[in-house]
PDB file of C-alpha atoms in Angstrom:
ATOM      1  CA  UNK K   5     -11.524  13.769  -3.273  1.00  0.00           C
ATOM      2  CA  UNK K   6      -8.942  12.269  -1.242  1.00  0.00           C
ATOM      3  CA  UNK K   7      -9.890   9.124   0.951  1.00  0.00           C
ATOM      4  CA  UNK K   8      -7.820  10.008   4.483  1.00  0.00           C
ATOM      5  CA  UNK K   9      -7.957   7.868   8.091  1.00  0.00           C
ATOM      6  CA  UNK K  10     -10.420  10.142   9.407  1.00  0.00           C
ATOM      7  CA  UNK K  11     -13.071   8.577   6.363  1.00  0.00           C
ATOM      8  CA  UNK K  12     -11.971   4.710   7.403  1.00  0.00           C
ATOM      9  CA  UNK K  13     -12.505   5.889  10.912  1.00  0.00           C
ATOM     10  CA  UNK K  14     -15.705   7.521  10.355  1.00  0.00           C
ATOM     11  CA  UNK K  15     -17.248   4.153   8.144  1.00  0.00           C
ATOM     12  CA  UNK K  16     -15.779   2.214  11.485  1.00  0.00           C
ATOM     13  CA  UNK K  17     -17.490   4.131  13.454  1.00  0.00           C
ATOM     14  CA  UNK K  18     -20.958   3.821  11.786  1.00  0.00           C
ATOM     15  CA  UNK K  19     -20.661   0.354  10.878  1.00  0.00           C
ATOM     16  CA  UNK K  20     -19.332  -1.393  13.937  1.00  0.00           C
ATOM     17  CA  UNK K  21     -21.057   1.157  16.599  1.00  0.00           C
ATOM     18  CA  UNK K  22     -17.906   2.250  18.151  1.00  0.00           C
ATOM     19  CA  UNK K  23     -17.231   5.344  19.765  1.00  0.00           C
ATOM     20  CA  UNK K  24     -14.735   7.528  17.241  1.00  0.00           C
ATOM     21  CA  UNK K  25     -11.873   7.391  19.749  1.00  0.00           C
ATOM     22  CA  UNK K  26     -12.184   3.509  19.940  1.00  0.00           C
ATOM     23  CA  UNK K  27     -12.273   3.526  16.069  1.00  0.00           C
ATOM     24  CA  UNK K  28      -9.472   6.090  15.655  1.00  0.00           C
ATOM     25  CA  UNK K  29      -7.332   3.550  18.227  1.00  0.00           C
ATOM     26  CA  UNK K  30      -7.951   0.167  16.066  1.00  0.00           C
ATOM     27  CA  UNK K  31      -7.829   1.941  12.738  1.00  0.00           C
ATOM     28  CA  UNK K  32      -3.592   3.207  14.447  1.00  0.00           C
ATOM     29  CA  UNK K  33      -3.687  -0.366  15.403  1.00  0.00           C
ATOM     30  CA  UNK K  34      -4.223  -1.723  12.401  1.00  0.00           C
ATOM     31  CA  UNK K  35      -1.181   0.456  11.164  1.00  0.00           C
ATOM     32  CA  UNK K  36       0.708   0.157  13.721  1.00  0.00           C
ATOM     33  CA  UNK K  37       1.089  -4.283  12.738  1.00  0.00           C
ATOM     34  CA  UNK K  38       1.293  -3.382   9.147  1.00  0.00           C
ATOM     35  CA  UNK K  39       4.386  -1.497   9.531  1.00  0.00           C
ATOM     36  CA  UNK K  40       5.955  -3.533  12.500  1.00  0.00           C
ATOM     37  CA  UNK K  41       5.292  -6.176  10.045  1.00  0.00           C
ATOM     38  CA  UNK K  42       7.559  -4.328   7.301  1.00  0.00           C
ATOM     39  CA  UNK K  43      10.062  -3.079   9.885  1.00  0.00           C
ATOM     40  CA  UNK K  44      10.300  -6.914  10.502  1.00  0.00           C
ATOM     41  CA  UNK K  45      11.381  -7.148   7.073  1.00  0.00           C
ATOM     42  CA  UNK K  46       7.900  -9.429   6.532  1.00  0.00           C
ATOM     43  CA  UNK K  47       5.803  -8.717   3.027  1.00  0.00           C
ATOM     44  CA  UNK K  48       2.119  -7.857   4.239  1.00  0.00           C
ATOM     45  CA  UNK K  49      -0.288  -9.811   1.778  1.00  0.00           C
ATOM     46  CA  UNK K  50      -4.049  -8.567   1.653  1.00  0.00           C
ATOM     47  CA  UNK K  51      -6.053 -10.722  -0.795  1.00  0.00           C
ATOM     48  CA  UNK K  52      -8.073  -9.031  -3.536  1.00  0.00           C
ATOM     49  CA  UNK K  53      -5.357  -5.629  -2.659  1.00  0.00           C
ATOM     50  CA  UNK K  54      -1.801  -6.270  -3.053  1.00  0.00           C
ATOM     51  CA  UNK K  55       1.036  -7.172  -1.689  1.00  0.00           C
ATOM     52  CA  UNK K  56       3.492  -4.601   0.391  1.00  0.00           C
ATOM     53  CA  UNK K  57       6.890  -6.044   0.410  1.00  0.00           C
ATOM     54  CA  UNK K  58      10.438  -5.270   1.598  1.00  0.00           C
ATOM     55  CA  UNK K  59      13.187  -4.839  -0.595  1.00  0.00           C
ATOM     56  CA  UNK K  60      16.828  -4.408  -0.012  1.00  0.00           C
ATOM     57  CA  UNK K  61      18.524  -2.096  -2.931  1.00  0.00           C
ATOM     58  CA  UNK K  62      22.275  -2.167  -3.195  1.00  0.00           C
ATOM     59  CA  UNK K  63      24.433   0.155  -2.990  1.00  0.00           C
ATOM     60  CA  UNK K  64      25.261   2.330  -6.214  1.00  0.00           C
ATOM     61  CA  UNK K  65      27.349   4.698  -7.372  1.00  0.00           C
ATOM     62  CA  UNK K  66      25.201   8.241  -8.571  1.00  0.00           C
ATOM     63  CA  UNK K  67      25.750  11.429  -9.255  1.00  0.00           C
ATOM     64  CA  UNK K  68      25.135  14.706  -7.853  1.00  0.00           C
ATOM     65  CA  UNK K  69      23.250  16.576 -10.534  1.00  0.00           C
ATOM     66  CA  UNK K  70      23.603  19.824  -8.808  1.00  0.00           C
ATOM     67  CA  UNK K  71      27.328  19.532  -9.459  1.00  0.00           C
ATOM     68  CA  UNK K  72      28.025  16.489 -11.342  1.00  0.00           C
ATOM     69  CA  UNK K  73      30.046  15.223  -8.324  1.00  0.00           C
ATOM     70  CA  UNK K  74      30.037  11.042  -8.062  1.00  0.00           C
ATOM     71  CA  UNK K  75      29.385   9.700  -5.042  1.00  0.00           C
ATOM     72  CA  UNK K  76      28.078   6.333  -3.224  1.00  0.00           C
ATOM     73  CA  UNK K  77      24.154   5.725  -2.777  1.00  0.00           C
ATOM     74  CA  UNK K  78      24.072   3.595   0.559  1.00  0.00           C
ATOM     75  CA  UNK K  79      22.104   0.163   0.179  1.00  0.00           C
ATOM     76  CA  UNK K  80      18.861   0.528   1.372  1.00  0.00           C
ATOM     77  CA  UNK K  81      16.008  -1.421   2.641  1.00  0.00           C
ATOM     78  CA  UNK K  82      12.517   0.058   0.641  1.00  0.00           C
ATOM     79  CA  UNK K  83       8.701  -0.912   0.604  1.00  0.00           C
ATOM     80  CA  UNK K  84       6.983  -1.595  -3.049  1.00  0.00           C
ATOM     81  CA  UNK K  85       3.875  -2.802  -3.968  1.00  0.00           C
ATOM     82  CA  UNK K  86       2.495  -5.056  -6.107  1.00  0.00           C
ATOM     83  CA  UNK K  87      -1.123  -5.164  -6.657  1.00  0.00           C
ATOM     84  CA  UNK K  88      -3.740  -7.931  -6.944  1.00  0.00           C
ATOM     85  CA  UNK K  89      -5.301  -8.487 -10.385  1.00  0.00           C
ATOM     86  CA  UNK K  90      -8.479  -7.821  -9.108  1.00  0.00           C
ATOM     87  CA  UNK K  91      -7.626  -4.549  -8.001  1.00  0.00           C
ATOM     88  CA  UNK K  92      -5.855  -3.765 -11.113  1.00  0.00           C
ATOM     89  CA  UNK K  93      -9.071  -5.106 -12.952  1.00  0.00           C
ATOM     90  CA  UNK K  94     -11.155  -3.162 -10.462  1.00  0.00           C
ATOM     91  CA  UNK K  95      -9.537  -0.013 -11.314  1.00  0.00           C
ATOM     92  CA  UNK K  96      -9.663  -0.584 -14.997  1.00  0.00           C
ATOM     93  CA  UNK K  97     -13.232  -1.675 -15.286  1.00  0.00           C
ATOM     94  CA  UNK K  98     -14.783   2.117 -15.788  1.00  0.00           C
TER      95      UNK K  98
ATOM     96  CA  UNK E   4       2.196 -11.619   6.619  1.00  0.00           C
ATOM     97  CA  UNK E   5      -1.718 -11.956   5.441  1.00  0.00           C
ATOM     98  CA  UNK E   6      -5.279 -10.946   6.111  1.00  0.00           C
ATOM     99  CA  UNK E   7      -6.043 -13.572   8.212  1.00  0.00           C
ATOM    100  CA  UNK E   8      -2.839 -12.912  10.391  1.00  0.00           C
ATOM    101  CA  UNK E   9      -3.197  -9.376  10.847  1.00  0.00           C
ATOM    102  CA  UNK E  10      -7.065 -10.348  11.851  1.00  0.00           C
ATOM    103  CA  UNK E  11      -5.604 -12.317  14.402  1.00  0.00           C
ATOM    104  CA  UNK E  12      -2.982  -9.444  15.351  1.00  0.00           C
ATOM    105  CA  UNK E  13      -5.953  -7.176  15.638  1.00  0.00           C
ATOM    106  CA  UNK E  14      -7.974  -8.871  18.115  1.00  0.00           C
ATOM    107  CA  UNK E  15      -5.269  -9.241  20.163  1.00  0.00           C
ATOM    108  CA  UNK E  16      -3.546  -5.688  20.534  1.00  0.00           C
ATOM    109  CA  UNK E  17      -6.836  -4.172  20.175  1.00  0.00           C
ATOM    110  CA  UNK E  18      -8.754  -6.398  22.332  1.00  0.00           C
ATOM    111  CA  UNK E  19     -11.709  -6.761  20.212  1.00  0.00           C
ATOM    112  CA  UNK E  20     -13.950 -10.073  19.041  1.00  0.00           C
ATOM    113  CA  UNK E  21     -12.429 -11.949  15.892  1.00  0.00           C
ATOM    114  CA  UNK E  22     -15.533 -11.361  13.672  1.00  0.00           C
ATOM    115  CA  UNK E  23     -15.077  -6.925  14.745  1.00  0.00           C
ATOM    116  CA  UNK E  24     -11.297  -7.011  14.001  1.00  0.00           C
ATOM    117  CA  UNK E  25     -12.348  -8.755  10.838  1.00  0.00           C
ATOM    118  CA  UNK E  26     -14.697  -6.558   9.931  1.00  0.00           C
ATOM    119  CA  UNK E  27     -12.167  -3.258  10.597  1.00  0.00           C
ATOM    120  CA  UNK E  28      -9.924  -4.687   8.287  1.00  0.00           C
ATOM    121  CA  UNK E  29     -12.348  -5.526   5.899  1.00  0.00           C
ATOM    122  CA  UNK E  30     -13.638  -2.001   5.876  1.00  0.00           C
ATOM    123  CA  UNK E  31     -10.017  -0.516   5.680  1.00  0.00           C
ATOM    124  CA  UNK E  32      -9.125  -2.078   2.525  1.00  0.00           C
ATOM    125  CA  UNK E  33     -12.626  -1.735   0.856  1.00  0.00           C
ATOM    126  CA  UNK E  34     -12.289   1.544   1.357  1.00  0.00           C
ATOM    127  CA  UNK E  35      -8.876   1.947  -0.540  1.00  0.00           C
ATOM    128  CA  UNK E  36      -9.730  -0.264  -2.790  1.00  0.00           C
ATOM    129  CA  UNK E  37     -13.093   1.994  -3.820  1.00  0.00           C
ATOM    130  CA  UNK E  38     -11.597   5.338  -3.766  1.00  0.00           C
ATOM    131  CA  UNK E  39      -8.904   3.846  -6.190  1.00  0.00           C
ATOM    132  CA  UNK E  40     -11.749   2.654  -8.748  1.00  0.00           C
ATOM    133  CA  UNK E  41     -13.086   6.277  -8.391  1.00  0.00           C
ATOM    134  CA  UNK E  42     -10.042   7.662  -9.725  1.00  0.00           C
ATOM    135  CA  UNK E  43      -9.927   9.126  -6.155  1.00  0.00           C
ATOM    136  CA  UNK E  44      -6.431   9.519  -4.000  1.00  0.00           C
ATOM    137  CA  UNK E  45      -5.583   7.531  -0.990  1.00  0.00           C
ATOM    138  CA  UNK E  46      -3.780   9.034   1.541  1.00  0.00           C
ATOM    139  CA  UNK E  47      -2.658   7.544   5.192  1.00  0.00           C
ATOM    140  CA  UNK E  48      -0.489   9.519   6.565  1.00  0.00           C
ATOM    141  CA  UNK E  49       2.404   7.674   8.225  1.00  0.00           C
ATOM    142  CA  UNK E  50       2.041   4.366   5.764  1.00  0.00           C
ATOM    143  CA  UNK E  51       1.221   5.373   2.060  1.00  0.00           C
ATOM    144  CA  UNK E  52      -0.396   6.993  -0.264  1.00  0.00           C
ATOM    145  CA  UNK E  53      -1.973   5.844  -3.284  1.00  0.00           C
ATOM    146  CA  UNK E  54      -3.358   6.978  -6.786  1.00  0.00           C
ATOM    147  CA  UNK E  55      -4.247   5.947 -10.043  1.00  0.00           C
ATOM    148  CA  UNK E  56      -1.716   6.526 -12.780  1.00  0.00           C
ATOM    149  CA  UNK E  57      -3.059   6.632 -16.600  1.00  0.00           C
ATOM    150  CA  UNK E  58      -1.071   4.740 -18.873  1.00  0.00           C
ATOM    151  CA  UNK E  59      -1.106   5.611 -22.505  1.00  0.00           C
ATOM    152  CA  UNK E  60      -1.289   3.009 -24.956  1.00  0.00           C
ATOM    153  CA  UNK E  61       2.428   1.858 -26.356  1.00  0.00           C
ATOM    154  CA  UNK E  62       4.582  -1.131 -28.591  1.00  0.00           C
ATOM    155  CA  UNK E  63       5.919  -3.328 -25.765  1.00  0.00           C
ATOM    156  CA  UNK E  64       7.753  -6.364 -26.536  1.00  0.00           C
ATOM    157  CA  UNK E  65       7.106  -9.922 -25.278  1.00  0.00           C
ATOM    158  CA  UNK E  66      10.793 -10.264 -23.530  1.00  0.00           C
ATOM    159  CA  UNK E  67      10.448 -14.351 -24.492  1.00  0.00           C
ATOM    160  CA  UNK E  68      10.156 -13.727 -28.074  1.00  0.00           C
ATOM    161  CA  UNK E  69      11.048 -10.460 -29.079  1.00  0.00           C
ATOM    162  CA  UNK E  70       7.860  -9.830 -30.773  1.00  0.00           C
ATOM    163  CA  UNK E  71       6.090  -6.598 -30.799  1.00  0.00           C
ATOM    164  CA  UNK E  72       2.719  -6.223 -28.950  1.00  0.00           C
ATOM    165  CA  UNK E  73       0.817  -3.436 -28.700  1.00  0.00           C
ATOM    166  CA  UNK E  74      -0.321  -2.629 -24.967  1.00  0.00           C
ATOM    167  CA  UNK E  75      -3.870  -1.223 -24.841  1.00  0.00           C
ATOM    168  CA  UNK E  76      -4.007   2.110 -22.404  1.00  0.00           C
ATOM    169  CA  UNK E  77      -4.570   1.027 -18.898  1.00  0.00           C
ATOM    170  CA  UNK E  78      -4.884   2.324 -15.527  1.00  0.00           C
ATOM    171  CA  UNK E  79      -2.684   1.120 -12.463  1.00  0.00           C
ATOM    172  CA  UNK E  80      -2.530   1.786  -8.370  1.00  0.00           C
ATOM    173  CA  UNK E  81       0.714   3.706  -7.994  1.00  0.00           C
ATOM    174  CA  UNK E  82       2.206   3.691  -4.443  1.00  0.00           C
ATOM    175  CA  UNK E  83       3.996   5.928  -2.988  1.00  0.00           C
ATOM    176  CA  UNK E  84       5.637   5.178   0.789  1.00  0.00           C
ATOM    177  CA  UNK E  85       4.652   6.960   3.475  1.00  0.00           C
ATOM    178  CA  UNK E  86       7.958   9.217   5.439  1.00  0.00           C
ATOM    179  CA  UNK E  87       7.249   6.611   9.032  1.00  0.00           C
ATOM    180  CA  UNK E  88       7.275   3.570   7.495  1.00  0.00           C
ATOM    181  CA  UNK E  89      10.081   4.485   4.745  1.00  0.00           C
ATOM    182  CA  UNK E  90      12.190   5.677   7.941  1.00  0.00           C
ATOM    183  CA  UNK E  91      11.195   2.467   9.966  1.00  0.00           C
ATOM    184  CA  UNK E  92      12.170   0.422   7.038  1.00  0.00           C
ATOM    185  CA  UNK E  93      15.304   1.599   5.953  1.00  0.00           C
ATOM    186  CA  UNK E  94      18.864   0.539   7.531  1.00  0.00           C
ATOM    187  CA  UNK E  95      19.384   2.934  10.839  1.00  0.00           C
TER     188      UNK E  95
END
């Protein structure tokens, strides 16, 4: 089972009484400042989940492995994450 | 950013009460954060996906002292960028 939007949208709209378009808005709203946030170039830290944050790579030399031709990998800007210990404990409890 | 700042974000671009937008974002990481300890997949389209990756148990090394340690198997959230936000992020 794969938890999707639609199943955060669906618990919003049970738990908070909303209709499901209002939930389906604030649940893209919600998105919408996390990744403004990390377009910003500014980590987004949840407590008790992890941490999203930006990270510039430099620029490298690779390889083509199709033809073994070098060429230049472009520095580029990436999201990681790091998560909390008590997710990590969470998800190692069972 | 944190919790409490995109709380505040909420209310305002969504026009809902502090303790609602609260709530939302409450729910929207619970809910992550239980499908993970279920083994189960995350997926939002357009920010991330997430899933639990098995580790096996191996011989690390402390990196201080050298010194062999065994780590025990464990389990860990692997994340995996969503195509938006990698696009939004990266250099244009």
């Amino acid at each position: 089972m794969t938890l999707t939007k639609a199943d955060i949208v669906d618990t919003i709209t049970e738990r908070l009484g909303y209709s499901k378009v209002k939930s389906s808005e604030t649940v893209e709203t919600v998105l919408e400042i996390i990744k403004d946030s990390l377009e910003e170039g500014d980590d987004v830290l949840i407590s008790g989940f992890g941490k999203l944050c930006v990270k510039d790579k430099a620029a490298r030399k690779g390889r083509n492995p199709a033809t073994g031709a070098d060429l230049m990998l472009d520095k580029r800007r990436v999201v990681t994450f790091k998560s909390s210990t008590i997710l990590r404990n969470k998800v190692n409890e069972k | 950013m944190n919790k409490l700042e995109l709380i505040s974000a909420l209310k305002t671009d969504a026009d809902i009460s502090k303790a609602e937008a609260a709530e939302v974002v409450q729910i929207f990481f619970d809910a992550m954060t239980d499908a993970l300890v279920q083994g189960d997949r995350v997926e939002i389209r357009g920010l991330c996906s997430f899933f639990v990756k098995e580790y096996k148990s191996y011989t690390g090394r402390n990196p201080k002292t050298g010194e062999k340690v065994t780590i025990k198997p464990k389990k860990l959230p692997f994340f995996k960028c969503g195509k938006e936000l990698k696009e939004r992020v990266d250099y244009k």
